[in-house]
CSV table of C-alpha atoms and ligand atoms in Angstrom, one decimal:
chain,number,residue,atom,x,y,z
A,1,MET,CA,68.5,-27.5,-36.6
A,2,THR,CA,68.7,-24.3,-34.5
A,3,SER,CA,72.5,-23.8,-34.3
A,4,LEU,CA,75.5,-23.5,-36.6
A,5,VAL,CA,77.3,-25.8,-34.2
A,6,ARG,CA,77.0,-29.1,-35.9
A,7,LEU,CA,77.4,-32.2,-33.8
A,8,THR,CA,78.1,-35.7,-35.3
A,9,PRO,CA,75.6,-38.4,-34.3
A,10,GLN,CA,78.2,-39.7,-31.8
A,11,GLN,CA,78.6,-36.2,-30.3
A,12,ALA,CA,74.8,-35.8,-30.1
A,13,GLU,CA,74.7,-39.1,-28.2
A,14,LEU,CA,77.5,-38.0,-25.9
A,15,GLN,CA,75.7,-34.7,-25.2
A,16,GLU,CA,72.5,-36.6,-24.3
A,17,ARG,CA,74.4,-39.1,-22.1
A,18,ALA,CA,76.2,-36.3,-20.3
A,19,ARG,CA,73.0,-34.3,-19.8
A,20,ARG,CA,71.2,-37.4,-18.4
A,21,PHE,CA,74.1,-38.0,-16.0
A,22,VAL,CA,74.1,-34.4,-14.7
A,23,ASP,CA,70.3,-34.3,-14.3
A,24,GLU,CA,70.0,-37.7,-12.7
A,25,GLU,CA,73.3,-38.1,-10.7
A,26,LEU,CA,74.5,-34.6,-9.9
A,27,VAL,CA,71.7,-32.0,-9.7
A,28,PRO,CA,69.7,-34.0,-7.0
A,29,HIS,CA,72.7,-33.7,-4.6
A,30,GLU,CA,73.3,-29.9,-5.0
A,31,GLU,CA,71.4,-28.8,-2.0
A,32,ALA,CA,72.8,-31.5,0.3
A,33,ALA,CA,76.3,-30.6,-0.9
A,34,GLU,CA,75.6,-27.0,-0.1
A,35,ARG,CA,74.3,-27.7,3.4
A,36,ALA,CA,77.3,-30.0,4.0
A,37,GLY,CA,79.9,-27.4,3.0
A,38,GLY,CA,80.6,-29.3,-0.2
A,39,ARG,CA,81.4,-32.7,1.4
A,40,LEU,CA,78.9,-35.5,0.5
A,41,PRO,CA,78.8,-38.8,2.3
A,42,ASP,CA,81.1,-41.5,1.0
A,43,GLU,CA,78.3,-43.7,-0.3
A,44,THR,CA,76.8,-40.8,-2.3
A,45,VAL,CA,80.3,-40.1,-3.8
A,46,ASP,CA,80.8,-43.8,-4.6
A,47,GLY,CA,77.4,-43.8,-6.4
A,48,ILE,CA,78.4,-40.7,-8.5
A,49,ILE,CA,81.7,-42.1,-9.5
A,50,LYS,CA,80.2,-45.5,-10.5
A,51,ALA,CA,77.5,-43.7,-12.5
A,52,ALA,CA,80.1,-41.5,-14.2
A,53,VAL,CA,82.1,-44.6,-15.2
A,54,ALA,CA,79.0,-46.4,-16.3
A,55,ALA,CA,78.1,-43.4,-18.5
A,56,ARG,CA,81.6,-43.5,-20.0
A,57,LEU,CA,82.4,-39.9,-19.0
A,58,HIS,CA,85.6,-40.6,-17.0
A,59,GLY,CA,89.0,-39.7,-18.4
A,60,GLY,CA,87.5,-37.9,-21.3
A,61,ARG,CA,90.6,-36.7,-23.2
A,62,HIS,CA,92.9,-39.5,-22.1
A,63,ALA,CA,93.7,-42.4,-24.4
A,64,PRO,CA,91.5,-45.5,-24.3
A,65,GLU,CA,94.6,-47.6,-23.7
A,66,HIS,CA,95.2,-45.6,-20.5
A,67,GLY,CA,91.6,-46.0,-19.4
A,68,GLY,CA,90.2,-42.8,-20.9
A,69,GLN,CA,87.6,-42.1,-23.7
A,70,GLY,CA,89.9,-40.7,-26.4
A,71,TRP,CA,87.7,-37.6,-26.9
A,72,SER,CA,88.6,-35.0,-29.4
A,73,THR,CA,88.6,-31.4,-28.2
A,74,THR,CA,85.1,-30.9,-29.5
A,75,ASP,CA,83.9,-34.1,-27.8
A,76,TYR,CA,85.4,-32.7,-24.6
A,77,VAL,CA,83.5,-29.4,-25.0
A,78,VAL,CA,80.3,-31.3,-25.8
A,79,ALA,CA,80.6,-33.2,-22.5
A,80,HIS,CA,81.7,-30.3,-20.4
A,81,GLU,CA,78.9,-28.1,-21.7
A,82,GLN,CA,76.7,-30.5,-19.8
A,83,LEU,CA,79.0,-31.2,-16.8
A,84,GLY,CA,79.0,-27.5,-15.9
A,85,ARG,CA,75.3,-27.4,-15.5
A,86,ASN,CA,75.5,-28.3,-11.8
A,87,THR,CA,76.6,-26.3,-8.8
A,88,ASN,CA,78.9,-27.2,-5.9
A,89,GLY,CA,81.5,-28.5,-8.3
A,90,LEU,CA,79.8,-31.9,-8.3
A,91,TRP,CA,81.2,-32.7,-11.8
A,92,TRP,CA,84.7,-32.8,-10.1
A,93,TRP,CA,83.7,-36.3,-9.0
A,94,VAL,CA,83.8,-37.6,-12.6
A,95,PRO,CA,87.2,-39.4,-12.6
A,96,ASP,CA,89.8,-37.6,-14.6
A,97,ALA,CA,93.5,-36.5,-14.5
A,98,TYR,CA,95.5,-33.5,-15.7
A,99,ASN,CA,96.7,-34.0,-19.3
A,100,VAL,CA,100.4,-33.7,-18.4
A,101,MET,CA,100.1,-37.2,-17.0
A,102,THR,CA,100.1,-38.5,-20.6
A,103,ALA,CA,103.8,-37.6,-20.6
A,104,GLY,CA,104.4,-40.2,-17.9
A,105,THR,CA,106.5,-43.3,-18.3
A,106,PRO,CA,104.6,-46.6,-18.6
A,107,GLU,CA,105.3,-47.2,-14.9
A,108,GLN,CA,103.9,-43.7,-14.0
A,109,ILE,CA,100.8,-44.3,-16.1
A,110,ASP,CA,100.2,-47.7,-14.4
A,111,ARG,CA,100.8,-46.3,-11.0
A,112,TYR,CA,99.0,-42.9,-11.1
A,113,LEU,CA,97.0,-42.3,-14.3
A,114,ARG,CA,95.0,-45.6,-14.6
A,115,PRO,CA,93.8,-45.5,-11.0
A,116,ALA,CA,93.0,-41.8,-11.3
A,117,LEU,CA,90.8,-42.5,-14.3
A,118,ARG,CA,89.0,-45.3,-12.4
A,119,GLY,CA,88.3,-42.9,-9.6
A,120,GLU,CA,90.7,-44.7,-7.2
A,121,GLY,CA,93.3,-42.0,-6.6
A,122,TRP,CA,93.4,-38.3,-7.1
A,123,VAL,CA,96.5,-36.5,-8.4
A,124,SER,CA,96.8,-32.8,-7.5
A,125,TYR,CA,98.8,-30.2,-9.4
A,126,ALA,CA,100.9,-27.8,-7.4
A,127,VAL,CA,102.3,-24.8,-9.3
A,128,THR,CA,101.3,-21.7,-7.5
A,129,GLU,CA,103.3,-20.3,-4.6
A,130,GLU,CA,103.0,-17.4,-2.2
A,131,HIS,CA,105.2,-15.2,-4.5
A,132,ALA,CA,104.4,-16.9,-7.8
A,133,GLY,CA,100.8,-16.8,-9.0
A,134,SER,CA,100.2,-15.0,-12.3
A,135,ASP,CA,103.9,-14.9,-12.9
A,136,PRO,CA,105.3,-18.4,-12.6
A,137,SER,CA,108.8,-17.2,-13.2
A,138,GLY,CA,108.9,-16.4,-9.5
A,139,ILE,CA,108.7,-20.0,-8.5
A,140,ARG,CA,111.1,-20.7,-5.7
A,141,ALA,CA,110.5,-24.4,-5.0
A,142,THR,CA,113.8,-26.2,-5.8
A,143,ALA,CA,114.9,-29.7,-6.7
A,144,ARG,CA,118.5,-30.6,-6.1
A,145,PRO,CA,120.3,-33.9,-6.8
A,146,ASP,CA,120.5,-36.2,-3.8
A,147,GLY,CA,123.8,-37.7,-5.0
A,148,ALA,CA,122.2,-41.1,-5.5
A,149,GLY,CA,120.3,-40.3,-8.8
A,150,GLY,CA,117.2,-38.9,-7.0
A,151,TRP,CA,116.1,-35.5,-5.9
A,152,VAL,CA,115.5,-33.4,-2.8
A,153,LEU,CA,112.5,-31.0,-3.0
A,154,ASP,CA,111.9,-27.9,-1.0
A,155,GLY,CA,109.3,-25.3,-1.2
A,156,GLU,CA,105.7,-24.3,-0.5
A,157,LYS,CA,102.7,-24.6,-2.8
A,158,TRP,CA,99.4,-22.7,-2.4
A,159,PHE,CA,95.9,-23.5,-3.5
A,160,VAL,CA,96.5,-27.2,-4.2
A,161,THR,CA,93.1,-28.3,-5.4
A,162,SER,CA,92.3,-31.8,-4.1
A,163,GLY,CA,95.7,-31.8,-2.2
A,164,ASP,CA,93.8,-32.9,0.9
A,165,VAL,CA,92.6,-36.2,-0.7
A,166,ALA,CA,95.2,-36.8,-3.4
A,167,ALA,CA,97.2,-40.0,-3.6
A,168,ALA,CA,100.0,-38.0,-5.2
A,169,HIS,CA,100.9,-34.4,-6.1
A,170,ILE,CA,102.5,-33.1,-9.3
A,171,VAL,CA,104.9,-30.5,-8.1
A,172,VAL,CA,106.7,-27.8,-10.2
A,173,ALA,CA,110.2,-27.2,-8.9
A,174,ILE,CA,113.2,-25.4,-10.4
A,175,CYS,CA,115.9,-27.9,-11.2
A,176,GLU,CA,119.4,-26.4,-11.4
A,177,GLY,CA,120.7,-26.4,-14.9
A,178,HIS,CA,117.3,-27.6,-16.3
A,179,GLY,CA,114.7,-25.1,-15.2
A,180,PRO,CA,111.0,-25.8,-14.2
A,181,THR,CA,110.5,-29.6,-13.9
A,182,LEU,CA,107.4,-31.6,-12.9
A,183,PHE,CA,107.8,-34.2,-10.2
A,184,ILE,CA,105.2,-36.7,-9.0
A,185,VAL,CA,105.4,-37.0,-5.2
A,186,ASP,CA,103.4,-39.6,-3.3
A,187,ALA,CA,101.1,-38.3,-0.6
A,188,GLY,CA,102.6,-39.2,2.8
A,189,THR,CA,106.2,-38.9,1.7
A,190,GLU,CA,108.4,-37.8,4.6
A,191,GLY,CA,108.8,-34.0,4.6
A,192,LEU,CA,105.4,-33.3,3.0
A,193,SER,CA,102.9,-31.5,5.2
A,194,PHE,CA,99.8,-29.2,4.9
A,195,ILE,CA,100.4,-26.0,6.7
A,196,ASP,CA,97.0,-24.4,6.0
A,197,GLU,CA,93.5,-25.5,4.8
A,198,PRO,CA,91.7,-22.1,4.2
A,199,PRO,CA,87.9,-21.9,3.6
A,200,PHE,CA,87.0,-20.5,0.1
A,201,THR,CA,84.0,-18.7,-1.4
A,202,HIS,CA,82.6,-21.8,-3.1
A,203,THR,CA,81.6,-25.1,-1.5
A,204,PHE,CA,83.7,-27.6,-3.5
A,205,PRO,CA,84.1,-31.4,-3.1
A,206,HIS,CA,87.7,-31.0,-2.1
A,207,GLY,CA,89.9,-28.4,-0.4
A,208,HIS,CA,92.7,-26.2,-1.8
A,209,PRO,CA,95.3,-26.5,1.0
A,210,THR,CA,98.8,-25.1,1.3
A,211,LEU,CA,101.5,-27.8,0.9
A,212,ARG,CA,105.0,-27.6,2.3
A,213,LEU,CA,107.9,-29.7,1.0
A,214,ALA,CA,110.8,-29.8,3.4
A,215,GLY,CA,113.7,-31.9,2.2
A,216,VAL,CA,111.3,-34.3,0.4
A,217,ARG,CA,113.4,-37.2,-1.2
A,218,VAL,CA,112.1,-38.7,-4.4
A,219,GLY,CA,113.7,-41.2,-6.8
A,220,PRO,CA,114.7,-40.5,-10.5
A,221,ASP,CA,111.4,-42.1,-11.5
A,222,ALA,CA,109.5,-39.1,-10.0
A,223,VAL,CA,110.4,-36.8,-12.9
A,224,LEU,CA,107.4,-36.4,-15.2
A,225,GLY,CA,108.0,-35.7,-18.9
A,226,GLY,CA,111.7,-35.1,-18.6
A,227,LEU,CA,113.9,-32.5,-16.8
A,228,GLY,CA,113.0,-28.9,-17.7
A,229,ALA,CA,109.8,-30.0,-19.5
A,230,ALA,CA,107.3,-28.2,-17.2
A,231,ASP,CA,106.7,-25.1,-19.3
A,232,THR,CA,106.1,-27.0,-22.5
A,233,LEU,CA,103.8,-29.5,-20.8
A,234,GLN,CA,101.8,-26.8,-19.0
A,235,GLN,CA,101.2,-24.9,-22.3
A,236,GLY,CA,99.1,-27.8,-23.5
A,237,TRP,CA,97.5,-28.1,-20.1
A,238,PHE,CA,96.4,-24.4,-20.0
A,239,THR,CA,94.8,-24.5,-23.4
A,240,GLU,CA,92.6,-27.5,-22.4
A,241,GLU,CA,91.8,-26.3,-18.9
A,242,ARG,CA,90.9,-22.8,-20.1
A,243,LEU,CA,88.6,-24.2,-22.8
A,244,GLY,CA,87.1,-26.5,-20.2
A,245,ILE,CA,86.4,-23.6,-17.9
A,246,ALA,CA,84.8,-21.7,-20.8
A,247,ALA,CA,82.6,-24.7,-21.6
A,248,HIS,CA,81.5,-24.9,-17.9
A,249,CYS,CA,80.6,-21.2,-18.0
A,250,VAL,CA,78.5,-21.7,-21.1
A,251,ALA,CA,76.8,-24.6,-19.3
A,252,ALA,CA,76.2,-22.5,-16.2
A,253,MET,CA,74.6,-19.7,-18.3
A,254,GLY,CA,72.3,-22.2,-19.9
A,255,ARG,CA,71.1,-23.6,-16.6
A,256,LEU,CA,70.8,-20.1,-15.1
A,257,LEU,CA,68.7,-18.9,-18.0
A,258,GLU,CA,66.4,-22.0,-17.9
A,259,GLU,CA,65.8,-21.5,-14.1
A,260,ALA,CA,65.4,-17.7,-14.3
A,261,VAL,CA,63.1,-17.7,-17.3
A,262,ARG,CA,60.9,-20.5,-15.7
A,263,TRP,CA,60.6,-18.4,-12.6
A,264,ALA,CA,60.0,-15.1,-14.3
A,265,ALA,CA,57.3,-16.7,-16.6
A,266,GLY,CA,55.5,-18.2,-13.6
A,267,ARG,CA,55.5,-15.5,-10.9
A,268,GLU,CA,53.1,-12.6,-10.8
A,269,GLN,CA,53.9,-9.2,-9.2
A,270,GLY,CA,52.3,-5.8,-9.7
A,271,GLY,CA,49.5,-7.3,-11.8
A,272,ALA,CA,51.7,-8.9,-14.4
A,273,LEU,CA,54.1,-11.8,-14.8
A,274,LEU,CA,57.7,-10.9,-13.9
A,275,ILE,CA,58.7,-11.6,-17.5
A,276,ASP,CA,56.3,-8.9,-18.7
A,277,HIS,CA,58.2,-6.3,-16.8
A,278,GLN,CA,61.0,-5.1,-19.0
A,279,GLY,CA,63.2,-4.5,-16.0
A,280,VAL,CA,63.2,-8.3,-15.6
A,281,SER,CA,63.0,-9.5,-19.2
A,282,PHE,CA,65.8,-7.3,-20.7
A,283,PRO,CA,68.6,-8.6,-18.4
A,284,LEU,CA,67.5,-12.1,-19.4
A,285,ALA,CA,67.8,-11.1,-23.0
A,286,ASP,CA,71.3,-9.8,-22.3
A,287,SER,CA,72.1,-13.1,-20.7
A,288,ALA,CA,70.9,-15.0,-23.7
A,289,ALA,CA,73.1,-12.9,-25.9
A,290,ASP,CA,76.1,-13.6,-23.6
A,291,ALA,CA,75.4,-17.3,-23.5
A,292,ALA,CA,74.9,-17.7,-27.3
A,293,ALA,CA,78.1,-15.7,-28.1
A,294,ALA,CA,80.2,-17.6,-25.6
A,295,ARG,CA,79.0,-20.9,-26.9
A,296,LEU,CA,80.0,-20.1,-30.5
A,297,LEU,CA,83.4,-19.0,-29.3
A,298,VAL,CA,84.0,-22.2,-27.3
A,299,TYR,CA,83.0,-24.4,-30.2
A,300,GLU,CA,85.1,-22.4,-32.7
A,301,VAL,CA,88.2,-22.9,-30.5
A,302,ALA,CA,87.5,-26.6,-30.1
A,303,GLN,CA,87.0,-27.2,-33.8
A,304,LEU,CA,90.1,-25.2,-34.6
A,305,ALA,CA,92.1,-27.4,-32.2
A,306,ASP,CA,90.7,-30.5,-33.8
A,307,SER,CA,91.5,-29.2,-37.3
A,308,GLY,CA,95.2,-29.0,-36.4
A,309,ALA,CA,95.4,-25.2,-36.4
A,310,ASP,CA,98.5,-23.4,-35.2
A,311,ARG,CA,98.9,-24.2,-31.5
A,312,LYS,CA,99.7,-20.5,-30.7
A,313,ILE,CA,96.5,-19.3,-32.3
A,314,VAL,CA,94.5,-22.0,-30.5
A,315,HIS,CA,96.2,-20.9,-27.2
A,316,ALA,CA,95.2,-17.3,-27.8
A,317,LYS,CA,91.7,-18.2,-28.8
A,318,ALA,CA,91.3,-20.4,-25.7
A,319,SER,CA,92.2,-17.3,-23.7
A,320,LEU,CA,89.5,-15.3,-25.6
A,321,ALA,CA,86.9,-18.0,-24.8
A,322,LYS,CA,87.9,-18.2,-21.1
A,323,LEU,CA,87.9,-14.4,-20.7
A,324,PHE,CA,84.6,-13.8,-22.4
A,325,ALA,CA,82.7,-16.8,-21.1
A,326,SER,CA,83.8,-16.4,-17.4
A,327,GLU,CA,83.0,-12.7,-17.3
A,328,ALA,CA,79.7,-13.3,-19.1
A,329,ALA,CA,78.7,-16.2,-16.8
A,330,TYR,CA,79.3,-14.0,-13.7
A,331,ARG,CA,77.1,-11.3,-15.2
A,332,CYS,CA,74.4,-13.9,-16.0
A,333,ALA,CA,74.5,-15.2,-12.4
A,334,ASP,CA,74.2,-11.7,-11.0
A,335,ARG,CA,71.2,-11.0,-13.3
A,336,ALA,CA,69.6,-14.3,-12.3
A,337,VAL,CA,69.9,-13.5,-8.6
A,338,GLN,CA,68.1,-10.3,-9.3
A,339,THR,CA,65.3,-12.1,-11.2
A,340,PHE,CA,64.7,-14.4,-8.1
A,341,GLY,CA,64.6,-11.4,-5.8
A,342,GLY,CA,65.0,-12.4,-2.1
A,343,ARG,CA,64.9,-16.1,-3.1
A,344,GLY,CA,68.0,-15.4,-5.2
A,345,TYR,CA,69.9,-14.7,-2.1
A,346,MET,CA,69.1,-18.1,-0.5
A,347,ARG,CA,71.9,-20.7,-0.7
A,348,THR,CA,69.2,-23.2,-1.7
A,349,ASN,CA,68.8,-21.3,-4.9
A,350,VAL,CA,70.9,-22.2,-7.9
A,351,ALA,CA,71.6,-18.6,-8.9
A,352,GLU,CA,73.0,-17.8,-5.5
A,353,ARG,CA,75.3,-20.8,-5.6
A,354,PHE,CA,76.5,-20.0,-9.2
A,355,LEU,CA,77.1,-16.4,-8.3
A,356,ARG,CA,79.7,-17.5,-5.7
A,357,GLU,CA,81.0,-20.4,-7.6
A,358,LEU,CA,81.5,-18.7,-11.0
A,359,ARG,CA,83.7,-16.1,-9.4
A,360,VAL,CA,86.8,-18.3,-9.4
A,361,ASP,CA,86.6,-18.9,-13.1
A,362,ARG,CA,87.9,-15.4,-13.6
A,363,ILE,CA,90.9,-16.2,-11.4
A,364,TRP,CA,92.1,-19.8,-11.7
A,365,GLU,CA,94.0,-21.1,-14.7
A,366,GLY,CA,95.1,-17.5,-15.4
A,367,THR,CA,93.1,-14.5,-14.2
A,368,SER,CA,91.1,-12.4,-16.7
A,369,GLU,CA,94.0,-9.9,-16.7
A,370,ILE,CA,96.4,-12.6,-17.7
A,371,GLN,CA,94.0,-13.7,-20.5
A,372,ARG,CA,94.0,-10.1,-21.7
A,373,LEU,CA,97.8,-10.0,-21.7
A,374,ILE,CA,97.9,-13.2,-23.9
A,375,ILE,CA,95.2,-11.9,-26.2
A,376,SER,CA,96.8,-8.4,-26.6
A,377,ARG,CA,100.2,-9.9,-27.3
A,378,SER,CA,98.7,-12.2,-29.9
A,379,LEU,CA,97.0,-9.2,-31.6
A,380,VAL,CA,100.5,-7.9,-32.3
A,381,ARG,CA,102.4,-11.2,-32.8
A,382,ARG,CA,99.9,-13.2,-34.8
A,383,GLY,CA,97.9,-10.3,-36.2
A,384,VAL,CA,94.4,-9.0,-35.5
A,385,ARG,CA,92.7,-11.1,-38.2
A,386,ALA,CA,94.2,-14.3,-36.9
A,387,VAL,CA,92.9,-13.7,-33.4
A,388,ILE,CA,89.4,-12.5,-34.3
A,389,THR,CA,88.4,-14.4,-37.3
B,401,FAD,C1,90.0,-22.1,-5.6
B,401,FAD,C2,91.3,-22.0,-6.2
B,401,FAD,C3,91.9,-23.2,-6.7
B,401,FAD,C4,93.2,-23.2,-7.2
B,401,FAD,N1,93.8,-24.4,-7.6
B,401,FAD,C5,95.1,-24.4,-8.0
B,401,FAD,C6,95.7,-25.6,-8.2
B,401,FAD,O1,95.2,-26.7,-8.1
B,401,FAD,N2,97.1,-25.6,-8.5
B,401,FAD,C7,97.7,-24.4,-8.6
B,401,FAD,O2,99.0,-24.4,-8.9
B,401,FAD,N3,97.1,-23.2,-8.4
B,401,FAD,C8,95.8,-23.2,-8.1
B,401,FAD,N4,95.1,-22.0,-7.9
B,401,FAD,C9,95.9,-20.7,-8.0
B,401,FAD,C10,95.5,-19.8,-9.1
B,401,FAD,O3,95.9,-20.4,-10.4
B,401,FAD,C11,96.1,-18.4,-8.8
B,401,FAD,O4,95.3,-17.9,-7.7
B,401,FAD,C12,96.0,-17.5,-10.0
B,401,FAD,O5,96.8,-17.9,-11.0
B,401,FAD,C13,96.3,-16.1,-9.6
B,401,FAD,O6,97.5,-16.0,-8.9
B,401,FAD,P1,97.5,-15.2,-7.5
B,401,FAD,O7,96.4,-15.7,-6.7
B,401,FAD,O8,98.9,-15.3,-6.9
B,401,FAD,O9,97.2,-13.7,-7.8
B,401,FAD,P2,98.3,-12.6,-8.3
B,401,FAD,O10,99.2,-13.2,-9.4
B,401,FAD,O11,99.0,-12.0,-7.1
B,401,FAD,O12,97.3,-11.5,-9.0
B,401,FAD,C14,96.6,-10.6,-8.2
B,401,FAD,C15,95.9,-9.6,-9.1
B,401,FAD,O13,96.8,-8.9,-9.9
B,401,FAD,C16,96.6,-9.1,-11.3
B,401,FAD,N5,97.8,-9.2,-12.1
B,401,FAD,C17,98.9,-10.0,-11.8
B,401,FAD,N6,99.8,-9.8,-12.7
B,401,FAD,C18,99.4,-8.9,-13.6
B,401,FAD,C19,99.8,-8.4,-14.8
B,401,FAD,N7,101.0,-8.7,-15.3
B,401,FAD,N8,99.0,-7.5,-15.5
B,401,FAD,C20,97.8,-7.2,-15.0
B,401,FAD,N9,97.3,-7.7,-13.9
B,401,FAD,C21,98.1,-8.6,-13.2
B,401,FAD,C22,95.8,-10.4,-11.4
B,401,FAD,O14,95.0,-10.5,-12.5
B,401,FAD,C23,94.9,-10.4,-10.1
B,401,FAD,O15,93.8,-9.6,-10.4
B,401,FAD,C24,93.9,-22.0,-7.4
B,401,FAD,C25,93.2,-20.8,-6.9
B,401,FAD,C26,92.0,-20.8,-6.4
B,401,FAD,C27,91.4,-19.5,-5.9
């Protein structure tokens, strides 16, 4: 026993299963993915999806009756602490779906959630707009009654991850008299179009295109979770996603340290091993401190969530975990690049790829500044001790 984080025998088995999947099915494809701008051949992707399903890693948090694994929050962190050990976002191929889908009607679950968890149909999530990023109160997309029980959607959504391949999009629109509401819109519905497909810093399996909705007609059955339910449903989503990002950052730090230490302990320069130069070893020690502290924080939040703690405290602590882990992981990647020297600047090197890829973890699902806002408000509203102990 080397850690206060105690896993049950089932969680230890899940950890081992996820680690094996990442080492055998994802890591070997990293370089090819990098050279292909993130897009792997269809047969490779099919193999990854089949292996993920065989390893029972798909639909982690979703209910078994919907085709998921029914993981607790701690199980989810255990798995994602492994899934984040690869670059190029290859873990994204493990079939899953946003947790707001559980609010779907039985028909929506059959039509969208079950296929998504089998890896047969992506569902994207479109909240952000040109003038509404950190502040979603600026959302301008609208939903107006079509007079026949359905709705007409208009608006523009930015950065729609997997929008380019999705079978359907969850769109947030303001419904007069009800407020922000989630709608599921099938890809290809008349009036939907992509108006931009920008390149991004990372190489990712899917794009993040800009989606336009111009007079898109949907039926009453497109409403997800009820009229005006978007904000409440998204609260739960943010907590899970932020914790997932933090777990991925912990995973990245572990991988970066393993690779950098192996290199520094094997390469000789100036008559000594790199690791024997304090200029090299001290930054690695700092990275170890960052990784260990972030890991404890992530597991603490997960265990609090599982123990039924106050949701607002869990929300604030998930922000703490995301803020600290994402900033720490970026520092670790930068130090690892320096450890590898010129090799660390090659895209074939794991540290170079992580340095680019980890940057977005300080931006999506709420920027670091937004996490600081949530935390600082909680310090006042919930009290300092509730936030830090
Ligand atoms: C690769 C990628 C994938 C994404 N995927 C999705 C997706 O699938 N679906 C989706 O809906 N969105 C997605 N996003 C959007 C993402 O969530 C937003 O980019 C993010 O919330 C920030 O919004 P913004 O880009 O408009 O920046 P802005 O809100 O304009 O912020 C710009 C800067 O100002 C700071 N700032 C803003 N407000 C404050 C404040 N009150 N106090 C202090 N500082 C502040 C921010 O922290 C940031 O540094 C994605 C983004 C990226 C880059």
